[in-house]
Amino acid sequence: MDWTPTRARALERLARFLPRAGSDYAETRGYDDGPVGEAPGERGGANVSQLSPWLHAGLVGEAEVIEAVLRQHSPREAGSFVSEVFWRVYFKGWLEQRPSVWEAYKQGREAAFARVEANAGLRTAYEEAVEGRTGIPAFDTWARELGDHGYLHNHARMWFASIWIFTLKLDWELGADFFLRHLKDGDAASNTLSWRWVGGLHTAGKTYLARSDNIARYTASRPGGPLAAEELADEAEPLTEPREHGRRSLDLPGPVSPDALAEPYALLLHDEAAHHVPLALSAPPALVIGAARPEARSPRPVGAGATAFARGAVTSGMDEGARAFGCGSVWWEDGGDLSAILAEAGIERLAVPYLPTGWTRDALMPQIAPLVEEGRVAWILGDLARATWPHARAGFFRVKKQIEPILGELGITGANPPEGLPG
Ligand SMILES: Cc1cc2nc3c(=O)[nH]c(=O)nc-3n(C[C@H](O)[C@H](O)[C@H](O)COP(=O)(O)OP(=O)(O)OC[C@H]3O[C@@H](n4cnc5c(N)ncnc54)[C@H](O)[C@@H]3O)c2cc1C
């Protein structure tokens, strides 16, 4: 699989997947066929789009992907795929309304690492898990696959998290940290909330139990045959936590008015919005600023593949932005001074693609907040998020019921395929 972090590669991958995005996807998306490849005759990964790294980086937008799929499939045939894309939007909106879940995750992670440091047995168990030496062949295969590819099939992620929590009895935050540091698509909302979902913290009392017969069935087409996972826990008692996470109301920016971008402004591209096209800007920027902060995912080392993808995404977005708008581009490196960059360019205003709750916000907000105070920032939030997040108050079902009206309201009908989609 070619993981080049560019918009062109995202659109090529999308074009290749499109014929399978209808009923094929609905029927086969549960099968983990093993390491990803797309050479002719190579089946690996073909059941699913593998678009998550590009979607996470904002090299292609959710609305664009849904548009492209609806151009080739009826809403009914595409329903399963579209619904999965909405899970991503749902998780983002849910976490935005409960930011204390992200704060509690970070505290829980540090407390869990302290226990690992203090207890030799626990340390051995943790090291065996992340190095793929537990003796559970399926689990060990996925641990290595994550390190080698920075990607795992959704079903593999669910089984892995379930075995981590219920069979190996390790703290869920340690597993979520391991994923976040190595997944190219590592996303604060989808990752944290999926781990919580498996453990029974997202949907109270509902857990996900990995079973060896289910794993064997859905991994049967892997190159080495089905994966074995004997002696797994046979029950999954829901995890508990000491506090309730109250919901705060959303205070989302409206669509950017033409006035807001009337004066010369700089566009900030970051880890979750690395390309200008999905942002649908109404006026060209005078400068493109790039900030990649993959190391903010965790205090511990972030995988080389995830780091390279994140930096490469912002690099390609900056180059393409500068070319498209005929302006300059500059890095805002970690530790650099954003205000000084703007002052040097003689630019007052900054357009910032929305920073959702998570590590991207943690890393960038301290220097952006003073500019917000001074009234110099225009926030850019996509219409799909603005329309969907208010429904992401509790379970996914509420969002699912809104998919059709939201797509109708936003005119996402398949008539406007992404700019640059091949074929
Ligand atoms: C424990 C665990 C951790 C996860 N961590 C992440 C993460 O850090 N980042 C991330 O993007 N996804 C995460 N997911 C969700 C999901 O596994 C991936 O989005 C999906 O496997 C990506 O592969 P794909 O692009 O081929 O998906 P496809 O099946 O082709 O789906 C298309 C797109 O829809 C979205 N999507 C699909 N399934 C889900 C889902 N269950 N939840 C949220 N969005 C979904 C993704 O953006 C995906 O690219 C996690 C799931 C679990 C169980």
Short mmCIF file of C-alpha atoms and ligand atoms in Angstrom, two decimals:
data_model
loop_
_atom_site.label_atom_id
_atom_site.label_comp_id
_atom_site.label_asym_id
_atom_site.label_seq_id
_atom_site.Cartn_x
_atom_site.Cartn_y
_atom_site.Cartn_z
CA MET A 1 0.00 0.00 0.00
CA ASP A 2 1.28 3.42 -0.96
CA TRP A 3 0.71 5.82 1.97
CA THR A 4 2.03 8.96 0.26
CA PRO A 5 0.58 11.84 2.32
CA THR A 6 -0.79 13.96 -0.50
CA ARG A 7 -4.25 14.93 -1.67
CA ALA A 8 -3.54 13.39 -5.08
CA ARG A 9 -2.82 10.03 -3.49
CA ALA A 10 -5.99 10.25 -1.36
CA LEU A 11 -8.07 10.87 -4.49
CA GLU A 12 -6.34 8.04 -6.35
CA ARG A 13 -7.06 5.66 -3.45
CA LEU A 14 -10.68 6.91 -3.35
CA ALA A 15 -11.12 6.40 -7.10
CA ARG A 16 -9.79 2.87 -6.79
CA PHE A 17 -12.10 2.03 -3.91
CA LEU A 18 -15.27 3.61 -5.35
CA PRO A 19 -16.58 0.54 -7.20
CA ARG A 20 -16.52 -1.38 -3.90
CA ALA A 21 -18.14 1.32 -1.76
CA GLY A 22 -21.72 0.07 -2.23
CA SER A 23 -23.14 -3.36 -1.40
CA ASP A 24 -19.65 -4.98 -1.62
CA TYR A 25 -18.54 -2.85 1.29
CA ALA A 26 -21.65 -3.65 3.31
CA GLU A 27 -21.05 -7.37 2.84
CA THR A 28 -17.28 -7.60 3.26
CA ARG A 29 -16.20 -4.74 5.52
CA GLY A 30 -15.93 -7.05 8.54
CA TYR A 31 -13.22 -9.20 6.95
CA ASP A 32 -9.64 -8.42 7.92
CA ASP A 33 -7.66 -9.75 4.96
CA GLY A 34 -4.32 -8.68 6.34
CA PRO A 35 -1.61 -6.25 5.37
CA VAL A 36 -2.69 -3.74 2.98
CA GLY A 37 -1.77 -3.83 -0.67
CA GLU A 38 -3.40 -2.91 -3.90
CA ALA A 39 -1.34 -4.49 -6.64
CA PRO A 40 -3.47 -6.40 -9.17
CA GLY A 41 -4.43 -9.71 -7.64
CA GLU A 42 -3.44 -8.59 -4.15
CA ARG A 43 -6.59 -8.75 -2.02
CA GLY A 44 -5.22 -7.24 1.18
CA GLY A 45 -7.27 -4.38 2.51
CA ALA A 46 -9.46 -4.16 -0.55
CA ASN A 47 -12.70 -4.57 1.43
CA VAL A 48 -12.33 -1.19 3.07
CA SER A 49 -11.20 2.18 1.79
CA GLN A 50 -8.07 2.63 3.97
CA LEU A 51 -8.72 6.35 3.58
CA SER A 52 -8.55 7.14 7.30
CA PRO A 53 -5.01 8.60 7.35
CA TRP A 54 -5.91 11.09 4.61
CA LEU A 55 -9.30 11.87 6.15
CA HIS A 56 -7.71 12.44 9.53
CA ALA A 57 -5.11 14.78 8.01
CA GLY A 58 -7.79 16.71 6.11
CA LEU A 59 -6.15 16.00 2.76
CA VAL A 60 -9.62 14.97 1.67
CA GLY A 61 -12.88 15.88 3.43
CA GLU A 62 -15.68 13.60 4.64
CA ALA A 63 -18.21 15.50 2.50
CA GLU A 64 -16.05 15.05 -0.59
CA VAL A 65 -15.71 11.32 -0.01
CA ILE A 66 -19.47 10.91 0.48
CA GLU A 67 -20.12 12.98 -2.68
CA ALA A 68 -17.85 10.71 -4.69
CA VAL A 69 -19.48 7.55 -3.34
CA LEU A 70 -22.99 8.83 -4.04
CA ARG A 71 -21.98 9.56 -7.61
CA GLN A 72 -21.47 5.84 -8.17
CA HIS A 73 -23.95 4.23 -5.79
CA SER A 74 -27.52 4.88 -4.71
CA PRO A 75 -27.97 6.22 -1.16
CA ARG A 76 -29.31 2.81 -0.19
CA GLU A 77 -26.31 0.88 -1.58
CA ALA A 78 -23.87 3.40 -0.12
CA GLY A 79 -25.68 3.47 3.24
CA SER A 80 -23.23 1.28 5.12
CA PHE A 81 -20.14 3.20 3.96
CA VAL A 82 -21.72 6.62 4.50
CA SER A 83 -22.77 5.59 7.99
CA GLU A 84 -19.17 4.63 8.86
CA VAL A 85 -17.91 8.02 7.70
CA PHE A 86 -20.53 9.58 9.96
CA TRP A 87 -19.13 7.57 12.92
CA ARG A 88 -15.97 9.65 12.52
CA VAL A 89 -17.95 12.91 12.52
CA TYR A 90 -20.09 11.68 15.44
CA PHE A 91 -17.08 10.84 17.63
CA LYS A 92 -15.58 14.28 16.97
CA GLY A 93 -18.84 16.03 17.88
CA TRP A 94 -19.33 13.86 20.99
CA LEU A 95 -15.84 14.60 22.35
CA GLU A 96 -16.30 18.28 21.59
CA GLN A 97 -19.24 18.23 24.00
CA ARG A 98 -17.37 16.27 26.65
CA PRO A 99 -13.79 17.55 26.62
CA SER A 100 -13.31 16.25 30.19
CA VAL A 101 -13.15 12.74 28.67
CA TRP A 102 -9.96 13.74 26.83
CA GLU A 103 -8.49 15.32 29.98
CA ALA A 104 -9.39 12.24 32.04
CA TYR A 105 -7.80 10.00 29.39
CA LYS A 106 -4.50 11.88 29.63
CA GLN A 107 -4.53 11.72 33.44
CA GLY A 108 -5.50 8.03 33.37
CA ARG A 109 -2.69 7.32 30.88
CA GLU A 110 -0.06 8.89 33.13
CA ALA A 111 -1.39 7.08 36.21
CA ALA A 112 -1.33 3.79 34.30
CA PHE A 113 2.25 4.37 33.13
CA ALA A 114 3.24 5.12 36.72
CA ARG A 115 1.80 1.74 37.77
CA VAL A 116 3.72 0.06 34.94
CA GLU A 117 6.94 1.71 36.11
CA ALA A 118 6.33 0.64 39.69
CA ASN A 119 5.41 -2.99 39.04
CA ALA A 120 7.82 -5.35 37.25
CA GLY A 121 5.10 -7.90 36.40
CA LEU A 122 2.91 -5.24 34.87
CA ARG A 123 5.87 -3.83 32.97
CA THR A 124 6.61 -7.24 31.46
CA ALA A 125 2.95 -7.71 30.47
CA TYR A 126 2.86 -4.26 28.85
CA GLU A 127 6.12 -4.82 26.97
CA GLU A 128 4.99 -8.22 25.73
CA ALA A 129 1.76 -6.68 24.46
CA VAL A 130 3.30 -3.77 22.53
CA GLU A 131 6.12 -5.92 21.17
CA GLY A 132 3.74 -8.68 20.03
CA ARG A 133 5.08 -11.37 22.40
CA THR A 134 1.97 -12.36 24.36
CA GLY A 135 1.72 -15.83 22.83
CA ILE A 136 -1.75 -15.05 21.41
CA PRO A 137 -0.91 -15.34 17.68
CA ALA A 138 -3.68 -13.03 16.41
CA PHE A 139 -2.88 -10.30 18.91
CA ASP A 140 0.88 -10.55 18.31
CA THR A 141 0.32 -10.35 14.54
CA TRP A 142 -1.71 -7.14 14.87
CA ALA A 143 0.80 -5.58 17.29
CA ARG A 144 3.54 -6.09 14.69
CA GLU A 145 1.27 -5.04 11.82
CA LEU A 146 0.53 -1.77 13.59
CA GLY A 147 4.25 -1.08 13.97
CA ASP A 148 5.02 -2.04 10.36
CA HIS A 149 2.11 -0.29 8.60
CA GLY A 150 0.64 2.29 10.97
CA TYR A 151 -2.79 0.95 10.08
CA LEU A 152 -5.11 -1.83 11.26
CA HIS A 153 -8.46 -2.98 9.94
CA ASN A 154 -11.41 -1.82 12.09
CA HIS A 155 -12.29 -5.33 13.20
CA ALA A 156 -8.65 -5.98 14.18
CA ARG A 157 -8.72 -2.77 16.27
CA MET A 158 -11.84 -4.01 18.07
CA TRP A 159 -10.43 -7.48 18.76
CA PHE A 160 -7.07 -6.06 19.80
CA ALA A 161 -8.61 -3.58 22.24
CA SER A 162 -10.90 -6.26 23.66
CA ILE A 163 -8.05 -8.73 24.23
CA TRP A 164 -5.92 -5.93 25.72
CA ILE A 165 -8.61 -5.01 28.24
CA PHE A 166 -10.37 -8.27 29.08
CA THR A 167 -7.79 -11.03 28.47
CA LEU A 168 -4.49 -9.28 29.20
CA LYS A 169 -6.18 -7.07 31.80
CA LEU A 170 -4.05 -4.05 30.96
CA ASP A 171 -5.30 -0.49 31.45
CA TRP A 172 -7.25 0.71 28.41
CA GLU A 173 -5.42 4.05 28.39
CA LEU A 174 -2.09 2.24 27.74
CA GLY A 175 -3.59 0.55 24.69
CA ALA A 176 -5.17 3.77 23.44
CA ASP A 177 -1.76 5.46 23.79
CA PHE A 178 -0.07 2.63 21.87
CA PHE A 179 -2.59 3.05 19.03
CA LEU A 180 -2.38 6.84 19.01
CA ARG A 181 1.42 6.77 18.76
CA HIS A 182 1.48 4.34 15.84
CA LEU A 183 -1.67 4.79 13.78
CA LYS A 184 -1.23 7.08 10.80
CA ASP A 185 -4.88 8.02 11.35
CA GLY A 186 -4.37 8.45 15.14
CA ASP A 187 -7.33 10.62 16.13
CA ALA A 188 -8.12 11.86 19.63
CA ALA A 189 -11.88 11.36 19.25
CA SER A 190 -12.16 8.12 17.22
CA ASN A 191 -9.38 6.42 19.14
CA THR A 192 -10.24 7.43 22.71
CA LEU A 193 -13.96 6.85 22.27
CA SER A 194 -13.54 3.52 20.46
CA TRP A 195 -11.35 2.19 23.27
CA ARG A 196 -13.95 3.41 25.74
CA TRP A 197 -16.68 1.78 23.66
CA VAL A 198 -14.91 -1.59 23.71
CA GLY A 199 -14.40 -1.30 27.48
CA GLY A 200 -18.02 -0.39 28.22
CA LEU A 201 -17.44 3.26 29.13
CA HIS A 202 -18.95 4.87 26.02
CA THR A 203 -22.25 3.03 25.90
CA ALA A 204 -22.77 2.39 29.59
CA GLY A 205 -22.67 -1.32 30.36
CA LYS A 206 -22.12 -2.45 26.75
CA THR A 207 -18.74 -4.06 26.04
CA TYR A 208 -17.16 -5.81 23.06
CA LEU A 209 -15.92 -9.34 23.68
CA ALA A 210 -13.42 -10.82 21.17
CA ARG A 211 -14.09 -14.49 20.42
CA SER A 212 -11.67 -16.90 18.76
CA ASP A 213 -14.29 -18.36 16.36
CA ASN A 214 -15.25 -14.88 15.18
CA ILE A 215 -11.58 -13.94 14.69
CA ALA A 216 -10.89 -17.13 12.73
CA ARG A 217 -13.94 -16.58 10.52
CA TYR A 218 -13.20 -12.96 9.66
CA THR A 219 -9.45 -13.46 9.12
CA ALA A 220 -9.77 -16.61 6.99
CA SER A 221 -8.55 -14.88 3.80
CA ARG A 222 -5.32 -13.54 5.25
CA PRO A 223 -2.22 -14.70 3.36
CA GLY A 224 -1.25 -17.10 6.19
CA GLY A 225 -4.81 -18.31 6.80
CA PRO A 226 -7.04 -17.58 9.80
CA LEU A 227 -5.49 -16.06 12.92
CA ALA A 228 -5.56 -18.11 16.11
CA ALA A 229 -6.55 -16.65 19.45
CA GLU A 230 -7.19 -19.39 21.99
CA GLU A 231 -8.01 -18.97 25.64
CA LEU A 232 -9.46 -15.50 25.43
CA ALA A 233 -11.48 -14.11 28.31
CA ASP A 234 -15.02 -15.44 28.05
CA GLU A 235 -16.65 -12.50 29.72
CA ALA A 236 -16.26 -8.76 29.50
CA GLU A 237 -17.30 -7.00 32.67
CA PRO A 238 -17.77 -3.30 31.85
CA LEU A 239 -15.07 -0.96 33.11
CA THR A 240 -16.09 1.76 35.51
CA GLU A 241 -14.72 5.24 36.17
CA PRO A 242 -14.87 7.50 39.18
CA ARG A 243 -16.69 10.42 37.60
CA GLU A 244 -19.52 11.32 35.26
CA HIS A 245 -18.60 13.41 32.25
CA GLY A 246 -21.15 16.19 31.90
CA ARG A 247 -22.04 17.56 28.49
CA ARG A 248 -21.22 21.17 27.69
CA SER A 249 -23.15 23.00 25.01
CA LEU A 250 -21.51 23.60 21.69
CA ASP A 251 -20.41 27.06 20.70
CA LEU A 252 -19.49 26.54 17.07
CA PRO A 253 -18.31 29.17 14.61
CA GLY A 254 -20.73 29.95 11.80
CA PRO A 255 -19.71 29.88 8.14
CA VAL A 256 -16.83 32.29 7.46
CA SER A 257 -18.25 35.54 6.13
CA PRO A 258 -16.55 37.06 3.08
CA ASP A 259 -15.73 40.10 5.29
CA ALA A 260 -13.67 37.93 7.62
CA LEU A 261 -11.29 37.10 4.78
CA ALA A 262 -11.45 40.47 3.02
CA GLU A 263 -8.14 41.78 4.41
CA PRO A 264 -4.88 39.93 3.66
CA TYR A 265 -4.76 36.90 5.90
CA ALA A 266 -2.59 33.88 6.63
CA LEU A 267 -4.02 30.37 6.44
CA LEU A 268 -2.87 27.92 9.09
CA LEU A 269 -2.65 24.30 7.94
CA HIS A 270 -2.27 21.70 10.70
CA ASP A 271 -2.33 17.96 11.45
CA GLU A 272 -6.12 17.73 11.03
CA ALA A 273 -6.53 20.21 8.17
CA ALA A 274 -3.51 19.95 5.92
CA HIS A 275 -5.06 20.99 2.60
CA HIS A 276 -6.95 24.07 1.45
CA VAL A 277 -9.43 22.41 -0.94
CA PRO A 278 -11.70 20.79 1.69
CA LEU A 279 -11.78 24.18 3.47
CA ALA A 280 -13.54 25.82 0.49
CA LEU A 281 -11.99 29.26 1.13
CA SER A 282 -13.90 32.25 -0.23
CA ALA A 283 -10.73 34.33 -0.76
CA PRO A 284 -7.07 33.41 -1.31
CA PRO A 285 -4.66 33.76 1.63
CA ALA A 286 -1.57 35.98 1.45
CA LEU A 287 0.53 33.38 3.28
CA VAL A 288 0.27 29.69 4.16
CA ILE A 289 1.59 28.67 7.59
CA GLY A 290 2.16 25.00 8.35
CA ALA A 291 2.21 23.39 11.82
CA ALA A 292 2.67 19.63 12.31
CA ARG A 293 2.70 18.39 15.90
CA PRO A 294 2.45 14.58 15.79
CA GLU A 295 4.67 14.39 18.89
CA ALA A 296 1.83 16.00 20.87
CA ARG A 297 -0.12 12.73 20.67
CA SER A 298 1.73 11.40 23.68
CA PRO A 299 4.64 12.25 25.98
CA ARG A 300 6.20 8.97 24.75
CA PRO A 301 7.85 8.43 21.34
CA VAL A 302 5.48 8.57 18.39
CA GLY A 303 6.05 6.01 15.62
CA ALA A 304 8.19 6.99 12.64
CA GLY A 305 5.43 6.11 10.14
CA ALA A 306 2.78 8.20 11.89
CA THR A 307 5.22 11.11 12.27
CA ALA A 308 6.31 11.01 8.64
CA PHE A 309 2.70 10.87 7.44
CA ALA A 310 1.67 13.86 9.60
CA ARG A 311 4.64 16.03 8.61
CA GLY A 312 4.39 14.95 4.98
CA ALA A 313 0.68 15.84 4.89
CA VAL A 314 1.30 19.40 6.09
CA THR A 315 4.33 19.77 3.81
CA SER A 316 2.34 18.73 0.75
CA GLY A 317 -0.58 20.97 1.77
CA MET A 318 1.72 23.97 2.20
CA ASP A 319 3.39 23.41 -1.17
CA GLU A 320 0.06 23.02 -2.97
CA GLY A 321 -1.49 25.98 -1.16
CA ALA A 322 1.42 28.26 -2.02
CA ARG A 323 1.25 27.13 -5.65
CA ALA A 324 -2.53 27.47 -5.95
CA PHE A 325 -2.62 30.95 -4.38
CA GLY A 326 0.73 32.25 -5.68
CA CYS A 327 1.81 33.13 -2.13
CA GLY A 328 4.59 32.16 0.23
CA SER A 329 4.57 29.41 2.84
CA VAL A 330 6.36 29.15 6.15
CA TRP A 331 6.66 26.55 8.93
CA TRP A 332 5.54 27.34 12.44
CA GLU A 333 7.81 24.84 14.16
CA ASP A 334 7.22 23.60 17.69
CA GLY A 335 8.64 26.27 19.99
CA GLY A 336 8.41 28.92 17.24
CA ASP A 337 6.53 32.18 17.67
CA LEU A 338 3.31 32.44 15.67
CA SER A 339 2.81 36.15 16.36
CA ALA A 340 6.34 36.86 15.17
CA ILE A 341 5.69 34.97 11.91
CA LEU A 342 2.60 37.10 11.29
CA ALA A 343 4.40 40.31 12.26
CA GLU A 344 7.30 39.56 9.94
CA ALA A 345 4.88 38.98 7.06
CA GLY A 346 2.97 42.17 7.96
CA ILE A 347 -0.27 40.18 8.25
CA GLU A 348 -2.86 40.82 10.97
CA ARG A 349 -5.43 38.13 10.36
CA LEU A 350 -5.23 34.37 10.66
CA ALA A 351 -7.69 31.77 9.35
CA VAL A 352 -7.60 28.58 11.43
CA PRO A 353 -9.37 25.35 10.52
CA TYR A 354 -11.29 24.40 13.68
CA LEU A 355 -9.17 22.73 16.36
CA PRO A 356 -11.28 19.93 17.80
CA THR A 357 -10.71 18.64 21.33
CA GLY A 358 -7.55 16.56 21.37
CA TRP A 359 -3.82 16.81 20.95
CA THR A 360 -3.82 19.16 17.95
CA ARG A 361 -5.76 21.70 19.99
CA ASP A 362 -3.57 21.09 23.05
CA ALA A 363 -0.45 21.79 21.00
CA LEU A 364 -1.56 24.84 19.01
CA MET A 365 -4.13 26.66 21.13
CA PRO A 366 -1.75 28.29 23.64
CA GLN A 367 -0.33 30.55 20.91
CA ILE A 368 -3.60 31.00 19.01
CA ALA A 369 -5.68 31.98 22.06
CA PRO A 370 -4.08 35.46 22.44
CA LEU A 371 -4.81 36.17 18.76
CA VAL A 372 -8.43 35.11 19.33
CA GLU A 373 -8.58 37.56 22.26
CA GLU A 374 -7.37 40.30 19.93
CA GLY A 375 -10.12 39.44 17.42
CA ARG A 376 -7.61 38.42 14.73
CA VAL A 377 -8.74 34.82 14.10
CA ALA A 378 -11.37 33.49 11.68
CA TRP A 379 -12.31 29.90 12.53
CA ILE A 380 -13.17 27.57 9.65
CA LEU A 381 -15.51 24.68 10.42
CA GLY A 382 -16.92 22.43 7.70
CA ASP A 383 -20.68 22.43 7.10
CA LEU A 384 -20.91 18.68 7.71
CA ALA A 385 -19.46 18.99 11.21
CA ARG A 386 -21.61 22.04 11.98
CA ALA A 387 -24.75 20.20 10.92
CA THR A 388 -23.87 16.88 12.61
CA TRP A 389 -22.18 17.71 15.90
CA PRO A 390 -25.31 19.06 17.63
CA HIS A 391 -26.85 15.58 17.19
CA ALA A 392 -23.80 13.82 18.68
CA ARG A 393 -25.11 14.23 22.22
CA ALA A 394 -25.49 10.60 23.23
CA GLY A 395 -25.43 7.40 21.13
CA PHE A 396 -24.74 7.17 17.39
CA PHE A 397 -28.35 6.25 16.65
CA ARG A 398 -29.46 9.86 16.93
CA VAL A 399 -26.88 10.91 14.31
CA LYS A 400 -27.74 7.98 12.07
CA LYS A 401 -31.36 9.14 11.87
CA GLN A 402 -30.14 12.56 10.71
CA ILE A 403 -27.81 11.39 7.93
CA GLU A 404 -30.37 11.68 5.15
CA PRO A 405 -31.71 15.11 6.19
CA ILE A 406 -28.18 16.45 6.71
CA LEU A 407 -26.98 15.27 3.31
CA GLY A 408 -30.12 16.76 1.74
CA GLU A 409 -29.70 20.07 3.55
CA LEU A 410 -26.05 20.35 2.48
CA GLY A 411 -26.76 19.26 -1.09
CA ILE A 412 -24.42 16.25 -0.85
CA THR A 413 -26.04 14.21 -3.58
CA GLY A 414 -23.21 12.93 -5.75
CA ALA A 415 -23.45 15.84 -8.18
CA ASN A 416 -20.24 17.57 -7.03
CA PRO A 417 -17.38 15.05 -6.94
CA PRO A 418 -14.08 16.17 -5.38
CA GLU A 419 -11.83 18.54 -7.27
CA GLY A 420 -9.11 16.44 -8.93
CA LEU A 421 -10.78 13.01 -8.59
CA PRO A 422 -9.24 10.80 -11.28
CA GLY A 423 -11.42 8.86 -13.71
C1 LIG B 1 -9.97 0.60 19.29
C2 LIG B 1 -10.20 1.43 18.05
C3 LIG B 1 -9.39 2.54 17.81
C4 LIG B 1 -9.62 3.34 16.67
N1 LIG B 1 -8.80 4.42 16.45
C5 LIG B 1 -9.03 5.22 15.37
C6 LIG B 1 -8.21 6.36 15.12
O1 LIG B 1 -7.30 6.69 15.88
N2 LIG B 1 -8.47 7.08 14.00
C7 LIG B 1 -9.47 6.77 13.13
O2 LIG B 1 -9.64 7.46 12.12
N3 LIG B 1 -10.28 5.71 13.36
C8 LIG B 1 -10.09 4.93 14.44
N4 LIG B 1 -10.90 3.84 14.65
C9 LIG B 1 -12.07 3.64 13.78
C10 LIG B 1 -11.85 2.72 12.57
O3 LIG B 1 -11.25 1.53 12.98
C11 LIG B 1 -11.01 3.35 11.47
O4 LIG B 1 -11.49 4.64 11.16
C12 LIG B 1 -11.07 2.51 10.20
O5 LIG B 1 -10.63 1.20 10.49
C13 LIG B 1 -10.20 3.13 9.14
O6 LIG B 1 -10.08 2.27 8.05
P1 LIG B 1 -10.72 2.62 6.65
O7 LIG B 1 -10.33 3.99 6.24
O8 LIG B 1 -10.39 1.53 5.70
O9 LIG B 1 -12.27 2.59 6.99
P2 LIG B 1 -13.55 2.39 6.06
O10 LIG B 1 -14.26 1.19 6.54
O11 LIG B 1 -13.20 2.44 4.63
O12 LIG B 1 -14.45 3.65 6.44
C14 LIG B 1 -14.34 4.91 5.78
C15 LIG B 1 -14.03 5.99 6.79
O13 LIG B 1 -15.05 6.08 7.77
C16 LIG B 1 -14.49 6.36 9.06
N5 LIG B 1 -14.76 5.22 9.94
C17 LIG B 1 -14.97 3.93 9.58
N6 LIG B 1 -15.24 3.18 10.66
C18 LIG B 1 -15.19 4.00 11.72
C19 LIG B 1 -15.37 3.82 13.12
N7 LIG B 1 -15.71 2.64 13.64
N8 LIG B 1 -15.22 4.88 13.94
C20 LIG B 1 -14.90 6.10 13.43
N9 LIG B 1 -14.73 6.35 12.12
C21 LIG B 1 -14.87 5.30 11.28
C22 LIG B 1 -12.99 6.53 8.86
O14 LIG B 1 -12.69 7.88 8.69
C23 LIG B 1 -12.76 5.74 7.58
O15 LIG B 1 -11.62 6.18 6.86
C24 LIG B 1 -10.68 3.02 15.78
C25 LIG B 1 -11.48 1.90 16.04
C26 LIG B 1 -11.24 1.11 17.16
C27 LIG B 1 -12.12 -0.08 17.40
#
